[in-house]
Amino acid sequence: QLRSMSRSIVRQSKFRHVFGQAVKTEQGYDDIRVSKVTWDSSFCAVNPKFLAVIVESSGGGAFLVLPLSKMGRLDKNHPLVTGHAGPVLDIDWCPHNDNILASCSEDTTAMVWQIPDQMGTQPISEPIVVLEGHSKRVGIVTWHPTARNILLTAGSDNLIIIWNVGTGEALISMDDHPDLIYNVSWNRNGSLFCTTCKDRRLRVCDPRKREVVAERMAPHEGIRPMRAIFTRDGNLFTTGFTRMSQRELGLWDPTHFEEPIALLELDTSNGVLLPYYDPDTNMVYLCGKGDSSIRYFEITEEPPYVHYLSTFSSKEPQRGMGFMPKRGVDVSKCEIARLYKLHDKKCEPIAMTVPRKSDLFQDDLYPDTAGPDPALEPEEWLEGRDEDPILQSMRDGYVPPKSRELKVARKNVLDSRPTPRRSMSSRDGSPQLVDWLLEEVKNLKATVLSQEKRICDLENKLSKYTNGTA
């Protein structure tokens, strides 16, 4: 059905001939014992510096972090990251710092880790911060796309908690879901997120209003798990099952949830389809757990809206998948995406390329992409500001910056003053009291200014209402 569709409409698209290719064997990562936990997460997270994989571990939970350059057979003594008391269920690299990773576990906690550029030989067992707030296992962890240090977790207690990991505190808690949450996806500027849930509802949530702003019952009629992600322009791309257990994908406008923009049946396989979306090309890569293929589609503004492009097939089924942020692809090879496919015992990178004859930089393939700088501080986001990602050119490729440390300044609950960026304890024995006092004064001034601006904004709003102009 898909093949005939793509043949009947020959349309102009530079992505009609994207093709996938697995790297040579020696450029893969071997002897990795991938976790056997039955959980529908991707078990793998990558960024331009590191590959992280959730692995089998006796007693507690562990994951492996490898520098991307460490290909080939895994060194027997390579250290694991071992801080969780139960199996690790999900991991996510911070989009604003390539050395920071968040993990969550059956032990009801989420943890944030600083991964050094040089790993050493000892296991890493001390997280920078432990986030304790869920009463059951935590199955989902995902960073805010544009605000520094904002992390979302979702647990089997059906709670969603949004944290400021720089202070270790829970900022927002939402309990709108009556059943298990299958997945959570932020929109492009992080003003909203969408969720899929075992109650078969697709929801769009505004975290700062702490409310569900749109929902749709059963976008896919089957009872098996769904997935949903936001596209660049605010629509929702979903994967699920029909009543007859066919796999299905859909595209929805959350402001008109009654009818889908597109709904497409795929096949009768039973693995949950994990969608990986690239906002720069508006392409989505579908990887079914247990499938041995990756299908990819282009989302456009003209019918049929979701265009099947092609399928990358291989012999072995995938246990999970990692998706490289765009700034980590190789522009000199016209690579527009790279996926990291987990087998039982290894991880295999798969490059998606657009064949071009020229060696020059192809600017039509590489619009400016989200860079590593956050667009907002956590306080600004919490107060209601929204910013799109700060973009950077791909022309000269991407060079990851040196490791930056994430410092956690614990808030003292008894102290209502804003905490200084550097807490007193972090100056152990150093005589820089004057620096610290100046910093404290500066922070307090900034807080006063932002509060004055907020008062001003609120007064303006108020006067509009009292004058009847609103």
XYZ file of C-alpha atoms in Angstrom:
470
model
C 0.000 0.000 0.000
C 2.761 2.439 0.945
C 4.842 1.573 -2.065
C 2.042 2.233 -4.513
C 1.293 5.497 -2.740
C 4.805 6.803 -3.115
C 4.884 5.797 -6.773
C 1.598 7.342 -7.744
C 2.599 10.820 -6.604
C 5.977 11.918 -7.856
C 6.651 15.050 -5.914
C 9.580 17.346 -5.523
C 11.526 16.655 -2.358
C 15.231 16.603 -1.697
C 14.616 13.733 0.727
C 13.095 11.316 -1.771
C 16.386 9.467 -2.008
C 17.625 9.404 1.556
C 19.299 6.077 2.116
C 20.479 4.339 5.257
C 23.739 2.508 5.614
C 25.150 0.656 8.607
C 28.777 1.480 9.402
C 31.564 -1.060 8.923
C 31.742 -3.653 11.695
C 34.843 -2.128 13.272
C 33.053 1.231 13.592
C 30.338 -0.275 15.787
C 30.399 -0.933 19.532
C 30.675 -4.608 20.536
C 30.267 -6.739 23.670
C 27.609 -4.526 25.220
C 25.091 -6.445 27.328
C 21.942 -4.461 26.573
C 19.340 -4.398 29.357
C 16.603 -7.026 29.202
C 14.074 -4.961 31.144
C 10.630 -5.046 29.542
C 10.000 -1.349 29.187
C 9.216 0.577 26.016
C 12.006 3.124 26.256
C 14.791 3.404 23.718
C 17.549 2.148 26.127
C 20.040 4.325 24.293
C 20.947 8.020 24.168
C 23.604 9.739 22.063
C 25.063 13.199 21.609
C 28.080 14.567 19.700
C 30.448 13.309 22.441
C 29.025 10.144 23.978
C 26.960 7.004 23.508
C 25.003 5.855 26.579
C 23.302 2.447 26.789
C 21.260 0.909 29.615
C 22.907 -2.448 30.372
C 22.209 -5.641 32.310
C 23.561 -5.383 35.827
C 23.253 -7.545 38.890
C 21.880 -5.779 41.966
C 20.753 -2.254 41.163
C 20.769 -0.553 37.810
C 23.563 0.609 35.562
C 24.259 2.181 32.228
C 27.335 2.399 30.084
C 28.789 5.637 28.712
C 31.331 5.474 25.882
C 33.077 8.321 24.088
C 31.894 8.088 20.455
C 35.482 7.505 19.356
C 35.797 4.306 21.446
C 34.587 1.946 18.734
C 35.172 -1.784 18.497
C 35.123 -4.245 21.363
C 34.215 -2.922 24.791
C 37.130 -2.983 27.200
C 36.305 -5.451 30.010
C 37.351 -2.852 32.595
C 35.336 0.006 31.171
C 33.530 1.616 34.129
C 29.733 1.705 34.377
C 27.546 4.409 35.872
C 26.063 2.666 38.895
C 24.054 4.744 41.317
C 20.523 3.414 41.062
C 19.220 0.740 43.440
C 16.915 -0.747 40.771
C 16.977 -1.245 36.988
C 17.438 1.957 34.930
C 14.428 2.541 32.649
C 15.260 5.700 30.682
C 18.196 8.034 30.010
C 18.442 11.424 28.285
C 21.406 13.686 27.481
C 21.048 17.341 28.400
C 20.628 19.378 25.173
C 22.657 22.260 26.674
C 25.641 20.392 28.093
C 27.096 17.319 26.396
C 28.567 16.046 29.689
C 25.284 15.970 31.613
C 22.950 12.975 31.518
C 19.713 12.244 33.391
C 18.554 8.725 34.274
C 15.514 7.274 36.006
C 14.839 3.938 37.587
C 12.566 1.427 39.238
C 14.048 2.684 42.525
C 11.588 5.688 42.306
C 14.354 8.261 41.727
C 15.812 10.220 38.853
C 19.494 11.187 38.915
C 21.612 13.707 37.061
C 25.203 12.775 36.228
C 28.307 14.698 35.199
C 30.249 12.500 32.769
C 33.941 13.458 32.477
C 35.555 13.625 29.025
C 38.125 11.088 30.256
C 36.275 8.288 31.979
C 39.044 6.738 34.113
C 38.687 3.169 35.393
C 36.423 3.517 38.429
C 32.643 3.194 38.168
C 30.805 6.500 38.464
C 28.484 6.108 41.437
C 27.983 9.666 42.686
C 25.282 11.626 40.830
C 25.357 15.441 40.994
C 21.802 15.437 42.200
C 19.178 12.842 43.182
C 15.570 13.834 42.447
C 13.189 12.239 44.940
C 9.488 12.905 44.567
C 7.872 9.885 42.931
C 6.352 7.064 44.979
C 6.691 4.373 42.290
C 9.186 3.585 39.528
C 10.147 6.451 37.224
C 9.944 5.437 33.581
C 10.408 8.659 31.606
C 12.985 11.416 31.820
C 13.209 14.271 29.281
C 14.990 17.647 29.293
C 13.340 20.940 28.427
C 14.438 21.929 24.899
C 15.306 25.598 25.550
C 15.501 26.377 29.302
C 18.620 25.588 31.312
C 18.413 22.846 33.980
C 14.691 22.071 33.556
C 13.956 18.335 33.590
C 10.653 16.444 33.384
C 10.085 13.020 34.934
C 7.024 10.756 34.743
C 6.437 7.785 37.011
C 4.172 4.787 37.485
C 2.485 6.829 40.228
C 0.959 8.647 37.166
C 2.669 11.862 38.303
C 4.602 14.273 36.124
C 7.188 16.357 37.991
C 9.228 19.206 36.519
C 12.498 19.918 38.322
C 15.141 22.600 38.440
C 18.193 20.349 38.625
C 20.406 23.354 39.441
C 18.711 23.592 42.825
C 17.443 20.022 43.071
C 13.869 21.154 43.711
C 10.543 20.127 42.211
C 8.952 23.172 40.546
C 5.714 21.740 39.145
C 3.772 18.559 39.800
C 0.814 17.402 37.666
C -1.516 14.523 38.468
C -3.951 14.702 35.511
C -3.271 11.148 34.319
C -5.429 8.364 35.800
C -3.219 5.587 34.433
C 0.295 4.734 33.244
C 1.928 7.438 31.089
C 3.474 5.909 27.935
C 5.442 8.893 26.692
C 5.991 12.625 27.023
C 7.237 15.030 24.337
C 7.985 18.768 24.624
C 7.066 21.147 21.805
C 9.783 23.167 20.081
C 9.961 26.046 22.582
C 9.011 24.012 25.639
C 5.788 25.929 26.370
C 3.704 22.715 26.153
C 4.204 18.979 26.234
C 2.037 16.133 24.966
C 1.484 12.756 26.587
C 0.030 9.376 25.715
C -1.502 7.296 28.453
C -2.892 3.838 29.129
C -6.378 5.424 29.383
C -6.023 5.808 25.572
C -6.096 9.597 25.672
C -3.681 11.918 23.910
C -3.204 15.093 25.970
C -1.566 18.467 25.467
C -0.480 19.987 28.787
C 0.555 23.508 29.788
C 2.899 22.861 32.719
C 2.995 26.433 34.046
C -0.807 26.615 34.162
C -0.741 23.033 35.486
C -3.574 22.039 33.184
C -4.495 19.870 30.221
C -5.286 22.343 27.410
C -6.422 19.835 24.754
C -7.153 16.132 24.662
C -8.347 13.513 22.238
C -9.843 10.156 23.162
C -8.356 7.199 21.291
C -6.520 8.767 18.338
C -5.758 5.106 17.574
C -8.527 2.681 18.432
C -6.370 -0.249 19.527
C -5.565 -0.775 23.196
C -1.810 -1.262 22.730
C 0.618 1.557 23.688
C 0.696 4.807 21.694
C 3.444 7.350 21.175
C 3.104 11.052 20.339
C 5.586 13.797 19.472
C 5.210 17.460 18.613
C 6.234 18.548 15.114
C 7.966 21.833 14.410
C 4.735 23.645 13.593
C 2.799 22.474 16.644
C 0.984 19.471 15.191
C 1.131 16.042 16.820
C 2.527 12.953 15.125
C 1.256 9.731 16.720
C 1.880 6.003 16.404
C -0.481 3.331 17.698
C -2.657 0.394 16.715
C -6.016 -0.041 15.022
C -8.779 -2.118 16.579
C -7.552 -5.029 14.444
C -4.021 -4.577 15.838
C -2.628 -3.052 12.657
C 0.121 -0.521 13.357
C -0.990 2.968 12.446
C 0.371 6.495 12.372
C -1.490 9.774 12.554
C -0.993 13.522 12.252
C -3.232 15.811 14.314
C -3.855 19.506 14.835
C -4.415 19.905 18.590
C -6.688 22.913 18.005
C -9.026 20.721 15.869
C -8.722 17.311 17.457
C -11.934 15.859 15.975
C -10.450 14.808 12.631
C -6.891 13.680 11.885
C -4.864 15.590 9.277
C -3.641 12.157 8.145
C -4.104 8.567 9.295
C -2.111 5.752 7.738
C -2.153 2.003 8.344
C 1.251 0.319 8.182
C 1.436 -3.401 8.953
C 0.459 -6.073 11.458
C 3.664 -6.235 13.460
C 3.240 -5.947 17.226
C 6.253 -3.895 18.359
C 5.554 -0.377 19.617
C 6.728 2.148 17.010
C 9.188 4.663 18.478
C 9.174 7.885 16.415
C 12.345 9.996 16.102
C 11.720 13.421 14.645
C 14.062 15.886 12.964
C 12.542 19.393 12.993
C 15.115 20.721 10.488
C 14.011 18.400 7.683
C 10.511 17.624 9.025
C 11.322 13.934 8.714
C 10.301 11.217 11.121
C 12.071 7.873 11.536
C 9.963 4.997 12.870
C 11.745 2.245 14.734
C 9.642 -0.631 16.029
C 10.970 -2.539 19.010
C 11.753 -6.000 17.687
C 11.610 -4.838 14.046
C 14.625 -5.156 11.818
C 13.738 -2.071 9.772
C 13.586 1.703 10.114
C 10.910 3.425 8.029
C 11.086 7.098 7.343
C 8.552 9.694 6.292
C 8.442 13.374 5.428
C 5.753 15.582 6.929
C 4.629 18.353 4.556
C 1.868 20.913 4.228
C 0.226 19.373 1.181
C -1.760 16.102 0.989
C -1.216 13.346 1.926
C 0.768 15.309 4.608
C 2.732 12.252 5.748
C 4.788 10.945 2.803
C 6.426 7.547 2.974
C 10.028 7.879 1.744
C 11.778 4.551 2.200
C 12.798 1.741 4.554
C 16.208 0.768 5.846
C 16.191 -2.991 6.434
C 18.724 -5.250 8.065
C 18.715 -8.858 9.251
C 18.688 -8.436 13.014
C 15.896 -7.007 15.169
C 16.502 -3.874 17.243
C 16.277 -3.824 21.044
C 16.343 -0.041 21.185
C 17.552 3.016 19.314
C 19.426 6.267 19.867
C 19.002 9.379 17.720
C 21.894 11.796 17.258
C 21.084 15.519 17.598
C 21.602 17.238 14.250
C 24.749 19.054 15.420
C 26.434 15.629 15.690
C 26.025 14.481 12.065
C 28.795 14.564 9.448
C 27.997 17.381 6.994
C 30.930 16.440 4.744
C 29.155 13.159 3.919
C 25.708 14.775 3.430
C 24.535 12.834 6.480
C 21.171 14.202 7.627
C 20.562 11.784 10.514
C 22.341 9.058 12.439
C 20.613 6.349 14.441
C 22.287 4.011 16.899
C 20.664 0.581 16.725
C 20.917 -1.699 19.759
C 21.223 -5.451 19.239
C 21.457 -7.954 22.114
C 25.204 -7.555 22.403
C 26.213 -4.541 20.345
C 25.331 -1.088 19.082
C 25.439 -0.290 15.389
C 25.408 3.278 14.029
C 23.286 3.777 10.888
C 23.923 6.864 8.758
C 21.096 8.425 6.747
C 22.513 10.334 3.796
C 21.331 12.265 0.765
C 23.617 11.365 -2.153
C 25.110 14.487 -3.757
C 27.860 14.776 -6.341
C 29.393 17.948 -4.928
C 31.821 18.069 -1.992
C 30.708 21.570 -1.022
C 28.561 22.314 2.022
C 24.927 21.708 1.037
C 23.051 24.539 2.723
C 19.651 23.335 1.533
C 20.139 20.136 3.556
C 21.343 21.949 6.669
C 19.301 24.902 7.840
C 20.647 26.372 11.087
C 19.990 23.863 13.857
C 19.473 23.973 17.622
C 22.837 24.617 19.278
C 23.919 23.825 22.833
C 23.183 27.234 24.385
C 20.002 27.468 26.459
C 17.666 30.310 25.437
C 16.238 30.801 28.939
C 17.169 30.551 32.598
C 14.900 28.313 34.715
C 13.374 31.313 36.542
C 12.468 33.042 33.259
C 10.726 29.928 31.958
C 8.860 29.451 35.221
C 7.662 33.059 35.097
C 6.080 32.450 31.698
C 8.693 33.353 29.073
C 9.069 31.200 25.964
C 11.966 31.189 23.533
C 12.733 29.044 20.498
C 16.059 27.171 20.511
C 19.163 29.273 19.808
C 20.282 28.148 16.347
C 23.759 27.679 14.936
C 25.142 27.121 11.471
C 26.257 23.649 10.424
C 28.615 25.002 7.764
C 31.861 24.061 9.520
C 30.489 21.003 11.272
C 30.161 20.947 15.040
C 32.981 20.892 17.568
C 31.745 19.935 21.039
C 32.872 22.421 23.709
C 35.068 21.309 26.615
C 33.351 19.866 29.657
C 31.407 22.406 31.764
C 30.479 21.519 35.308
C 26.917 21.665 36.543
C 26.885 23.049 40.080
C 23.904 22.376 42.289
C 22.995 25.119 44.743
C 20.631 23.586 47.273
C 17.813 25.851 48.348
C 17.374 26.167 52.088
C 13.657 25.757 52.664
C 13.823 27.955 55.789
C 15.466 30.779 53.903
C 13.067 32.691 51.695
C 15.761 34.836 50.086
C 16.805 33.796 46.582
C 19.825 31.533 46.770
C 23.098 32.852 45.416
C 24.344 31.097 42.305
C 27.300 29.849 44.333
C 26.238 28.577 47.698
C 28.488 29.376 50.696
C 29.551 25.771 51.047
C 31.039 25.699 47.568
C 33.753 28.177 48.610
C 35.348 25.755 51.035
C 38.026 27.687 52.859
C 38.587 30.192 50.026
C 38.999 33.846 51.064
C 36.762 35.206 48.290
C 34.081 36.509 50.607
C 33.998 39.879 48.838
C 33.344 38.169 45.500
C 30.609 36.174 47.052
C 28.972 39.240 48.651
C 29.124 41.132 45.357
C 27.568 38.155 43.588
C 24.851 37.972 46.263
C 24.060 41.692 45.877
C 23.969 41.304 42.085
C 21.587 38.344 42.324
C 19.294 40.154 44.732
C 19.252 43.229 42.482
C 18.392 41.068 39.476
C 15.593 39.439 41.445
C 14.218 42.813 42.541
C 14.323 44.069 38.935
C 12.525 41.010 37.577
C 9.897 41.288 40.329
C 9.410 45.000 39.580
C 8.944 44.187 35.906
C 6.436 41.497 36.823
C 4.522 43.911 39.101
C 4.501 46.434 36.268
C 3.165 43.835 33.787
C 0.468 42.727 36.208
C -0.553 46.320 36.949
C -0.853 46.984 33.201
C -3.033 43.897 32.821
C -5.117 44.982 35.775
C -5.656 48.477 34.423
C -6.776 46.999 31.076
C -9.423 45.000 32.868
C -10.577 47.885 35.100
C -10.727 50.275 32.118
C -12.688 47.679 30.178
C -10.189 47.561 27.279
C -9.375 43.880 27.764
